[in-house]
Amino acid sequence: MKRCLRTICFATLMASGALAQQKKSEPPPPKPQDAGPSLEVTMKFIQDKMNDQGTVGYVVTRNNGLVFRTYYLISDVVADASTCTLRAKKKTTTQIEVPDGYTYTEDGKAVSGDDLHREGVEAITSPFKDADTLVVESAQDAWNRGLAEAARPEVTVTFTPAVYSLTLRATKNVFVHEVFTKGKVPPYNKDDMTGKKNTFMFRDEETANRVAKAMQHAVELCGGGNKPEPF
Amino acid sequence: MKRCLRTICFATLMASGVVAQQKKSVPPPPKPAEDAPSLEATMKFIQDKMNDQGVVDYVLKSGGGKDAFTRSYVLISDVVADSSTCILRAKKKTSSQMEGTGQTPISFKGKRYNGHMEQVDESTTPFKVVDSITVESAQDAVNRQMADAAHPEITFAYTPAVFQLMLKGTKDAFSFHRVFKLGEEPPENSDRTDKQNTFLFRDEETANRVAKAMQHAVELCGGGNKPEPF
């Protein structure tokens, strides 16, 4: 599957930076006349597209026959132009289906019955000014690469139907708050955590790419993105 | 088997109801030429073609099912395509009978019934809020919806092939009044609004011609895709 790497470059910044290093100072170049949609329009587009998607259903099948039937919903998205921050809720409901004769284990313990049902709700906050790169790729490719990079290349998964992940990587940790439910155990709040990446799933690649393009533009307008490095 | 019967019922309803994403979009018509049909002529064409179709029969069978199947009859009637308000009104009656279940009891949403279901939807579709119009085989639509609902292992076959025309709106502006009757149960009335409305056609050519006319009507009524920033 096509892997679409979107690296955010700031030609304008770099160009003005290069000019600044020159001995003979010159006035900065004029702002391009067509700098694209405003931050407000861009943030609204991101917010609307993410809120409008609805539940994304898919089945993840491991090569040993284990099935993760998954329903994923992005909601309560607020893309705030005044603070350059994206807030969203991600709810993932998963039913693990274990093939006959197989024991599913987690941390060395067998898991069965109600405990095979999971529900996680994450409330995330992503400041665009700290965003570094945006990547859209098939969730299957992303997951299989993650397994290989975790020294488990013998474990592979297939996603049916195909779904697409949009990953925002940040230069600093971003805030995540998660409420997790396993089986009949009452929901509990996981410790608030921070991480350098945030992933959203999309039903179709086109929408994922359009939202990524809008996020890329928002990151640029918010002053984030790749900064030049010496090597 | 029991789950299969339930899912066949579900798919029967879906065939006449809600289907998510579409693959095959009807291309937008070129800008109306001088001799392009007027709104009145376009609405009359839509109305006549939909009223003239008659009953569309088909059998729906689950790929994983054994002998059970659903025999369905769909009739679009009382279509009024009003050019003065740019609104399409139509009645859609779907009768279905589940057969071949043997001794297995038939149930829908936990209710046992004799396998007969009848549903009449009166819909109102304002063309000015229509965003996209698509035509595809009903089988492809239902199977994709099952996959999108995390059930790719459940598939359905339509015999003969029937085609679905779907209108999608920018907001929940399509209204529906439904009378639903399950077996010998008393009929249930409900009202709802939705972002989409579907009509079934016997043949793809008619579905495409009506879709083309609807696309033209939508344009004349001021609806259709609006440009987006990305």
Coordinates of C-alpha atoms in Angstrom, one line a residue:
Chain A
M1 CA 0.0 0.0 0.0
K2 CA 1.2 3.4 -0.9
R3 CA 2.9 5.1 2.0
C4 CA 2.5 8.7 1.9
L5 CA 5.1 10.6 3.9
R6 CA 4.3 14.2 4.4
T7 CA 7.2 16.1 5.8
I8 CA 6.5 19.6 6.6
C9 CA 9.1 22.0 5.2
F10 CA 9.0 25.6 5.6
A11 CA 10.5 27.1 2.5
T12 CA 9.5 30.5 3.5
L13 CA 11.1 30.3 6.9
M14 CA 14.2 28.7 5.5
A15 CA 14.5 31.2 2.8
S16 CA 14.2 34.1 5.2
G17 CA 16.6 32.4 7.5
A18 CA 19.2 32.1 4.8
L19 CA 18.7 35.7 3.9
A20 CA 19.3 36.7 7.5
Q21 CA 22.7 35.0 7.4
Q22 CA 23.9 37.1 4.5
K23 CA 26.0 40.1 5.4
K24 CA 24.1 42.4 3.2
S25 CA 20.7 42.7 4.8
E26 CA 17.8 42.9 2.4
P27 CA 14.1 43.4 3.1
P28 CA 12.3 40.2 3.7
P29 CA 10.4 38.9 0.7
P30 CA 6.8 39.9 0.5
K31 CA 4.3 37.4 1.8
P32 CA 3.0 35.2 -1.0
Q33 CA -0.3 36.6 -2.2
D34 CA -1.9 33.2 -2.3
A35 CA -0.8 31.7 1.0
G36 CA -3.8 29.3 1.1
P37 CA -6.8 29.2 3.3
S38 CA -6.8 31.2 6.6
L39 CA -6.1 29.4 9.9
E40 CA -9.7 29.8 10.8
V41 CA -11.0 28.1 7.6
T42 CA -8.3 25.4 7.9
M43 CA -9.1 24.6 11.5
K44 CA -12.8 24.5 10.7
F45 CA -12.2 22.1 7.8
I46 CA -10.2 19.8 10.1
Q47 CA -12.8 19.9 12.8
D48 CA -15.7 19.2 10.4
K49 CA -14.1 16.4 8.5
M50 CA -13.1 14.6 11.7
N51 CA -16.4 15.1 13.4
D52 CA -18.3 14.0 10.3
Q53 CA -16.7 10.6 9.8
G54 CA -18.7 8.5 12.1
T55 CA -17.8 5.0 13.4
V56 CA -15.1 3.2 11.5
G57 CA -15.6 -0.6 11.8
Y58 CA -12.9 -3.1 10.8
V59 CA -11.5 -6.5 11.7
V60 CA -7.8 -7.0 12.5
T61 CA -6.8 -10.7 12.0
R62 CA -3.5 -11.9 13.3
N63 CA -1.7 -14.6 11.4
N64 CA -2.5 -17.1 14.2
G65 CA -6.3 -16.6 13.6
L66 CA -6.9 -14.2 16.5
V67 CA -9.6 -11.6 15.6
F68 CA -9.9 -8.1 17.0
R69 CA -13.3 -6.8 15.9
T70 CA -13.0 -3.0 16.3
Y71 CA -15.2 0.1 16.2
Y72 CA -13.5 3.4 16.3
L73 CA -15.1 6.8 16.7
I74 CA -13.5 10.3 16.7
S75 CA -15.8 12.8 18.3
D76 CA -15.9 16.2 20.1
V77 CA -13.2 17.5 17.8
V78 CA -12.4 21.1 18.5
A79 CA -9.7 22.7 16.3
D80 CA -9.1 26.0 18.0
A81 CA -7.6 28.6 15.8
S82 CA -7.0 31.0 18.7
T83 CA -4.7 28.6 20.5
C84 CA -3.6 26.4 17.5
T85 CA -4.7 23.4 19.4
L86 CA -6.5 20.3 18.3
R87 CA -8.7 18.6 20.9
A88 CA -10.5 15.3 20.2
K89 CA -12.0 12.2 21.8
K90 CA -11.2 8.8 20.4
K91 CA -13.3 5.9 21.4
T92 CA -12.2 2.4 20.5
T93 CA -14.4 -0.7 21.2
T94 CA -12.8 -4.0 20.6
Q95 CA -14.1 -7.6 20.9
I96 CA -11.3 -10.2 20.8
E97 CA -12.3 -13.4 19.2
V98 CA -10.1 -16.4 20.1
P99 CA -9.9 -19.3 17.7
D100 CA -10.7 -22.8 19.0
G101 CA -7.8 -24.4 20.8
Y102 CA -6.0 -21.2 21.3
T103 CA -5.4 -19.4 24.6
Y104 CA -5.1 -15.6 24.4
T105 CA -2.7 -14.2 27.0
E106 CA -1.7 -10.8 28.2
D107 CA 1.3 -10.3 30.4
G108 CA 1.6 -14.1 30.7
K109 CA -2.0 -14.5 31.9
A110 CA -4.8 -16.2 30.0
V111 CA -7.7 -13.8 29.1
S112 CA -11.2 -15.1 28.4
G113 CA -14.9 -14.4 28.7
D114 CA -15.9 -10.8 29.4
D115 CA -12.3 -9.6 29.6
L116 CA -12.1 -10.1 25.9
H117 CA -14.3 -7.0 25.5
R118 CA -12.4 -3.7 25.6
E119 CA -13.4 -0.1 25.5
G120 CA -11.0 2.9 25.6
V121 CA -11.8 6.5 25.4
E122 CA -8.9 8.9 25.0
A123 CA -9.1 12.6 25.3
I124 CA -6.2 14.1 23.4
T125 CA -4.7 17.6 23.1
S126 CA -2.3 18.3 20.2
P127 CA -0.7 21.7 20.0
F128 CA 0.0 22.3 16.3
K129 CA 3.0 24.5 17.0
D130 CA 4.8 21.4 18.4
A131 CA 3.9 19.2 15.5
D132 CA 6.8 18.1 13.5
T133 CA 5.6 15.6 10.8
L134 CA 2.4 14.1 9.5
V135 CA 2.2 10.7 8.0
V136 CA -0.8 8.9 6.3
E137 CA -0.5 5.2 5.6
S138 CA -2.5 2.1 5.7
A139 CA -3.1 1.0 9.2
Q140 CA -2.1 -2.5 8.3
D141 CA 1.3 -1.4 7.0
A142 CA 1.8 0.8 10.1
W143 CA 0.9 -2.0 12.5
N144 CA 3.1 -4.6 10.7
R145 CA 6.0 -2.3 10.7
G146 CA 5.5 -1.6 14.4
L147 CA 5.5 -5.3 15.1
A148 CA 8.7 -5.8 13.0
E149 CA 10.4 -2.9 14.8
A150 CA 9.4 -4.5 18.1
A151 CA 11.4 -7.5 17.0
R152 CA 8.2 -9.5 16.2
P153 CA 8.4 -9.8 12.4
E154 CA 6.8 -13.3 12.6
V155 CA 3.5 -11.7 13.8
T156 CA 1.6 -10.1 11.1
V157 CA -2.0 -8.7 10.9
T158 CA -4.5 -8.0 8.1
F159 CA -7.1 -5.2 8.3
T160 CA -10.5 -5.8 6.6
P161 CA -11.6 -3.5 5.1
A162 CA -8.5 -1.3 4.7
V163 CA -8.4 1.7 7.0
Y164 CA -5.9 4.5 7.1
S165 CA -4.0 6.1 9.9
L166 CA -2.9 9.7 10.1
T167 CA -0.1 10.2 12.6
L168 CA 1.0 13.5 14.0
R169 CA 4.5 13.5 15.4
A170 CA 5.5 16.2 17.8
T171 CA 8.8 17.7 19.0
K172 CA 7.5 17.7 22.5
N173 CA 5.2 15.4 24.4
V174 CA 1.5 16.0 24.0
F175 CA -1.2 15.4 26.5
V176 CA -3.4 12.2 26.5
H177 CA -6.0 11.3 29.1
E178 CA -7.5 7.8 28.8
V179 CA -10.5 6.1 30.4
F180 CA -10.2 2.3 29.9
T181 CA -12.8 -0.4 30.4
K182 CA -11.9 -4.1 30.3
G183 CA -14.7 -6.7 30.6
K184 CA -17.0 -6.0 33.5
V185 CA -14.5 -4.2 35.5
P186 CA -15.7 -0.6 36.1
P187 CA -14.0 2.0 33.9
Y188 CA -10.9 3.4 35.4
N189 CA -8.8 6.4 34.5
K190 CA -5.4 5.4 33.3
D191 CA -2.7 7.7 34.5
D192 CA -2.6 10.8 32.3
M193 CA 0.3 10.4 30.0
T194 CA 2.1 12.3 27.4
G195 CA 3.5 11.1 24.1
K196 CA 5.2 12.4 21.0
K197 CA 2.7 11.0 18.6
N198 CA -1.0 11.0 18.0
T199 CA -2.8 8.8 15.6
F200 CA -6.3 9.1 14.0
M201 CA -7.9 6.4 11.9
F202 CA -9.9 7.1 8.7
R203 CA -12.2 5.0 6.6
D204 CA -10.8 6.2 3.3
E205 CA -7.4 7.3 2.2
E206 CA -8.7 10.4 0.3
T207 CA -10.2 11.9 3.5
A208 CA -7.1 11.1 5.5
N209 CA -4.9 12.8 2.9
R210 CA -7.1 15.9 2.7
V211 CA -7.2 16.2 6.5
A212 CA -3.4 15.7 6.6
K213 CA -3.0 18.4 4.0
A214 CA -5.1 20.8 6.0
M215 CA -3.2 19.9 9.2
Q216 CA 0.1 20.5 7.4
H217 CA -1.1 23.9 6.4
A218 CA -2.4 24.6 10.0
V219 CA 1.0 23.5 11.5
E220 CA 2.7 25.9 9.1
L221 CA 0.4 28.8 10.0
C222 CA 0.9 28.0 13.7
G223 CA 4.7 28.1 13.5
G224 CA 5.3 24.4 13.9
G225 CA 7.0 22.0 11.6
N226 CA 10.5 20.8 10.8
K227 CA 13.2 23.2 11.8
P228 CA 16.5 23.3 9.9
E229 CA 19.2 21.1 11.5
P230 CA 22.9 21.5 11.1
F231 CA 23.4 18.0 9.5
Chain B
M1 CA -27.8 -20.0 11.8
K2 CA -29.8 -17.8 14.1
R3 CA -27.3 -15.0 13.7
C4 CA -27.5 -15.5 9.9
L5 CA -31.3 -15.1 9.9
R6 CA -30.9 -11.9 11.9
T7 CA -28.3 -10.5 9.5
I8 CA -30.4 -11.4 6.5
C9 CA -33.2 -9.3 8.0
F10 CA -30.7 -6.6 8.7
A11 CA -29.4 -6.6 5.1
T12 CA -33.0 -6.6 3.7
L13 CA -33.6 -3.4 5.6
M14 CA -30.3 -1.9 4.6
A15 CA -31.1 -2.6 1.0
S16 CA -34.0 -0.2 1.2
G17 CA -32.4 2.1 3.7
V18 CA -29.0 3.3 4.7
V19 CA -25.8 2.5 2.9
A20 CA -22.5 4.3 3.6
Q21 CA -19.8 5.2 1.1
Q22 CA -20.1 4.9 -2.6
K23 CA -17.5 4.0 -5.2
K24 CA -19.2 4.9 -8.4
S25 CA -20.2 8.6 -8.6
V26 CA -22.3 9.8 -11.4
P27 CA -20.2 12.4 -13.2
P28 CA -21.5 16.0 -12.8
P29 CA -23.2 17.1 -15.9
P30 CA -21.6 19.9 -18.0
K31 CA -22.9 23.4 -17.5
P32 CA -26.4 23.5 -18.9
A33 CA -26.3 24.4 -22.5
E34 CA -28.9 26.6 -24.2
D35 CA -30.9 23.5 -25.1
A36 CA -30.4 21.7 -21.7
P37 CA -33.7 20.4 -20.3
S38 CA -35.6 22.9 -18.1
L39 CA -36.2 22.1 -14.5
E40 CA -39.9 21.3 -15.3
A41 CA -38.9 18.8 -18.0
T42 CA -36.2 17.3 -15.8
M43 CA -38.5 16.9 -12.8
K44 CA -41.2 15.3 -15.0
F45 CA -38.7 12.9 -16.4
I46 CA -37.6 11.8 -12.9
Q47 CA -41.2 11.5 -11.7
D48 CA -42.3 9.5 -14.7
K49 CA -39.3 7.1 -14.7
M50 CA -39.7 6.4 -11.0
N51 CA -43.5 5.9 -11.2
D52 CA -43.2 3.7 -14.3
Q53 CA -40.8 1.1 -12.9
G54 CA -43.2 -1.1 -11.1
V55 CA -42.3 -3.8 -8.6
V56 CA -38.6 -4.8 -8.3
D57 CA -38.3 -8.4 -7.1
Y58 CA -35.1 -10.1 -5.9
V59 CA -33.9 -12.8 -3.7
L60 CA -31.3 -12.0 -1.0
K61 CA -29.1 -14.9 0.2
S62 CA -26.4 -14.8 2.8
G63 CA -23.0 -16.1 1.5
G64 CA -22.5 -18.1 4.7
G65 CA -26.2 -19.1 5.1
K66 CA -27.4 -22.6 4.5
D67 CA -30.8 -22.6 2.9
A68 CA -32.4 -19.5 4.2
F69 CA -33.1 -16.6 1.9
T70 CA -35.3 -13.5 1.7
R71 CA -37.6 -12.8 -1.2
S72 CA -38.2 -9.1 -1.5
Y73 CA -40.6 -6.9 -3.5
V74 CA -39.9 -3.2 -3.7
L75 CA -42.3 -0.7 -5.2
I76 CA -41.7 3.0 -5.7
S77 CA -44.9 4.9 -6.1
D78 CA -46.7 8.2 -5.7
V79 CA -43.6 10.1 -6.9
V80 CA -44.0 13.8 -7.1
A81 CA -41.0 15.8 -8.4
D82 CA -42.2 19.3 -7.7
S83 CA -40.3 21.9 -9.8
S84 CA -41.8 24.8 -7.9
T85 CA -40.2 23.7 -4.6
C86 CA -37.3 21.6 -5.9
I87 CA -38.6 18.7 -3.7
L88 CA -38.9 15.0 -4.5
R89 CA -41.6 13.1 -2.7
A90 CA -42.0 9.4 -3.0
K91 CA -43.4 6.3 -1.4
K92 CA -41.3 3.1 -1.2
K93 CA -43.0 -0.1 -0.1
T94 CA -40.8 -3.1 0.7
S95 CA -42.3 -6.5 1.4
S96 CA -40.1 -9.4 2.3
Q97 CA -40.6 -13.0 3.2
M98 CA -37.9 -15.1 4.7
E99 CA -37.9 -18.7 3.5
G100 CA -36.0 -21.9 3.8
T101 CA -35.3 -21.6 7.5
G102 CA -36.7 -25.1 8.3
Q103 CA -37.2 -25.5 12.0
T104 CA -35.1 -22.5 13.0
P105 CA -37.2 -19.8 14.5
I106 CA -37.1 -16.4 12.8
S107 CA -36.5 -13.4 14.9
F108 CA -35.8 -9.7 14.4
K109 CA -34.4 -7.5 17.2
G110 CA -35.3 -10.3 19.6
K111 CA -38.9 -10.7 18.4
R112 CA -40.1 -14.0 16.9
Y113 CA -42.2 -13.6 13.8
N114 CA -43.4 -15.5 10.8
G115 CA -40.8 -14.2 8.4
H116 CA -43.0 -11.6 6.7
M117 CA -42.0 -8.0 7.0
E118 CA -43.5 -4.9 5.4
Q119 CA -42.2 -1.4 5.4
V120 CA -43.6 1.7 3.8
D121 CA -41.4 4.8 3.7
E122 CA -42.7 8.2 2.6
S123 CA -39.8 10.4 1.9
T124 CA -39.2 14.1 1.2
T125 CA -35.9 15.0 -0.5
P126 CA -35.1 18.6 -1.1
F127 CA -32.8 18.8 -4.1
K128 CA -31.1 22.0 -3.0
V129 CA -29.4 20.2 -0.1
V130 CA -28.2 17.3 -2.2
D131 CA -24.5 16.9 -2.2
S132 CA -23.8 13.8 -4.2
I133 CA -25.7 11.2 -6.3
T134 CA -24.3 7.7 -6.8
V135 CA -25.4 4.5 -8.5
E136 CA -24.1 1.0 -7.7
S137 CA -25.2 -2.6 -7.4
A138 CA -27.2 -3.1 -4.2
Q139 CA -25.1 -6.2 -3.5
D140 CA -21.8 -4.2 -3.6
A141 CA -23.4 -1.6 -1.4
V142 CA -24.6 -4.0 1.3
N143 CA -21.4 -6.0 1.3
R144 CA -19.3 -2.9 1.7
Q145 CA -21.5 -1.7 4.5
M146 CA -21.1 -5.1 6.3
A147 CA -17.3 -4.8 6.0
D148 CA -17.5 -1.2 7.2
A149 CA -19.5 -2.5 10.2
A150 CA -16.6 -4.8 11.1
H151 CA -18.4 -7.9 9.6
P152 CA -16.5 -8.6 6.4
E153 CA -17.1 -12.3 7.0
I154 CA -20.9 -11.8 6.2
T155 CA -21.7 -11.4 2.6
F156 CA -24.9 -11.3 0.6
A157 CA -25.9 -12.2 -3.0
Y158 CA -28.8 -10.5 -4.9
T159 CA -30.5 -12.5 -7.6
P160 CA -31.1 -10.9 -10.0
A161 CA -28.8 -7.9 -9.7
V162 CA -30.6 -4.7 -8.7
F163 CA -29.2 -1.2 -8.6
Q164 CA -29.3 1.4 -5.9
L165 CA -29.4 5.2 -6.5
M166 CA -28.3 7.1 -3.4
L167 CA -28.8 10.8 -2.8
K168 CA -26.6 12.2 0.0
G169 CA -27.3 15.6 1.6
T170 CA -25.2 18.1 3.4
K171 CA -27.4 17.9 6.5
D172 CA -30.2 15.8 7.9
A173 CA -32.7 17.5 5.6
F174 CA -34.4 14.3 4.1
S175 CA -37.5 13.4 6.1
F176 CA -39.1 10.0 6.3
H177 CA -42.4 8.7 7.7
R178 CA -42.2 4.9 8.1
V179 CA -44.9 2.3 8.8
F180 CA -43.3 -0.9 9.7
K181 CA -45.0 -4.2 10.2
L182 CA -43.4 -7.3 11.5
G183 CA -45.4 -10.6 10.9
E184 CA -48.7 -10.4 12.7
E185 CA -47.5 -7.6 15.0
P186 CA -49.5 -4.2 14.8
P187 CA -47.8 -1.7 12.5
E188 CA -45.4 0.8 14.0
N189 CA -45.2 4.4 12.9
S190 CA -42.0 6.5 13.1
D191 CA -40.6 9.7 11.8
R192 CA -37.0 10.5 11.2
T193 CA -34.6 12.7 9.3
D194 CA -31.5 11.5 7.5
K195 CA -28.6 12.6 5.3
Q196 CA -29.3 10.1 2.6
N197 CA -32.1 8.5 0.7
T198 CA -31.9 5.4 -1.6
F199 CA -34.1 4.0 -4.4
L200 CA -33.8 0.6 -6.0
F201 CA -33.9 0.1 -9.8
R202 CA -34.3 -3.1 -11.8
D203 CA -31.7 -2.0 -14.4
E204 CA -28.5 0.0 -14.2
E205 CA -29.3 2.0 -17.3
T206 CA -32.5 3.4 -15.9
A207 CA -30.8 4.1 -12.5
N208 CA -28.1 6.0 -14.3
R209 CA -30.5 8.0 -16.4
V210 CA -32.6 9.0 -13.4
A211 CA -29.4 9.9 -11.5
K212 CA -28.2 12.1 -14.4
A213 CA -31.6 13.8 -14.4
M214 CA -31.4 14.3 -10.6
Q215 CA -27.9 15.7 -10.9
H216 CA -29.2 18.2 -13.4
A217 CA -32.1 19.1 -11.2
V218 CA -29.9 19.5 -8.2
E219 CA -27.7 21.9 -10.2
L220 CA -30.7 23.9 -11.3
C221 CA -32.0 24.0 -7.8
G222 CA -28.8 25.4 -6.4
G223 CA -27.5 22.2 -4.7
G224 CA -24.5 20.1 -5.4
N225 CA -20.9 19.9 -4.2
K226 CA -19.6 23.1 -2.8
P227 CA -15.8 23.8 -3.2
E228 CA -13.8 22.9 -0.1
P229 CA -10.5 24.5 1.0
F230 CA -8.5 21.2 0.9

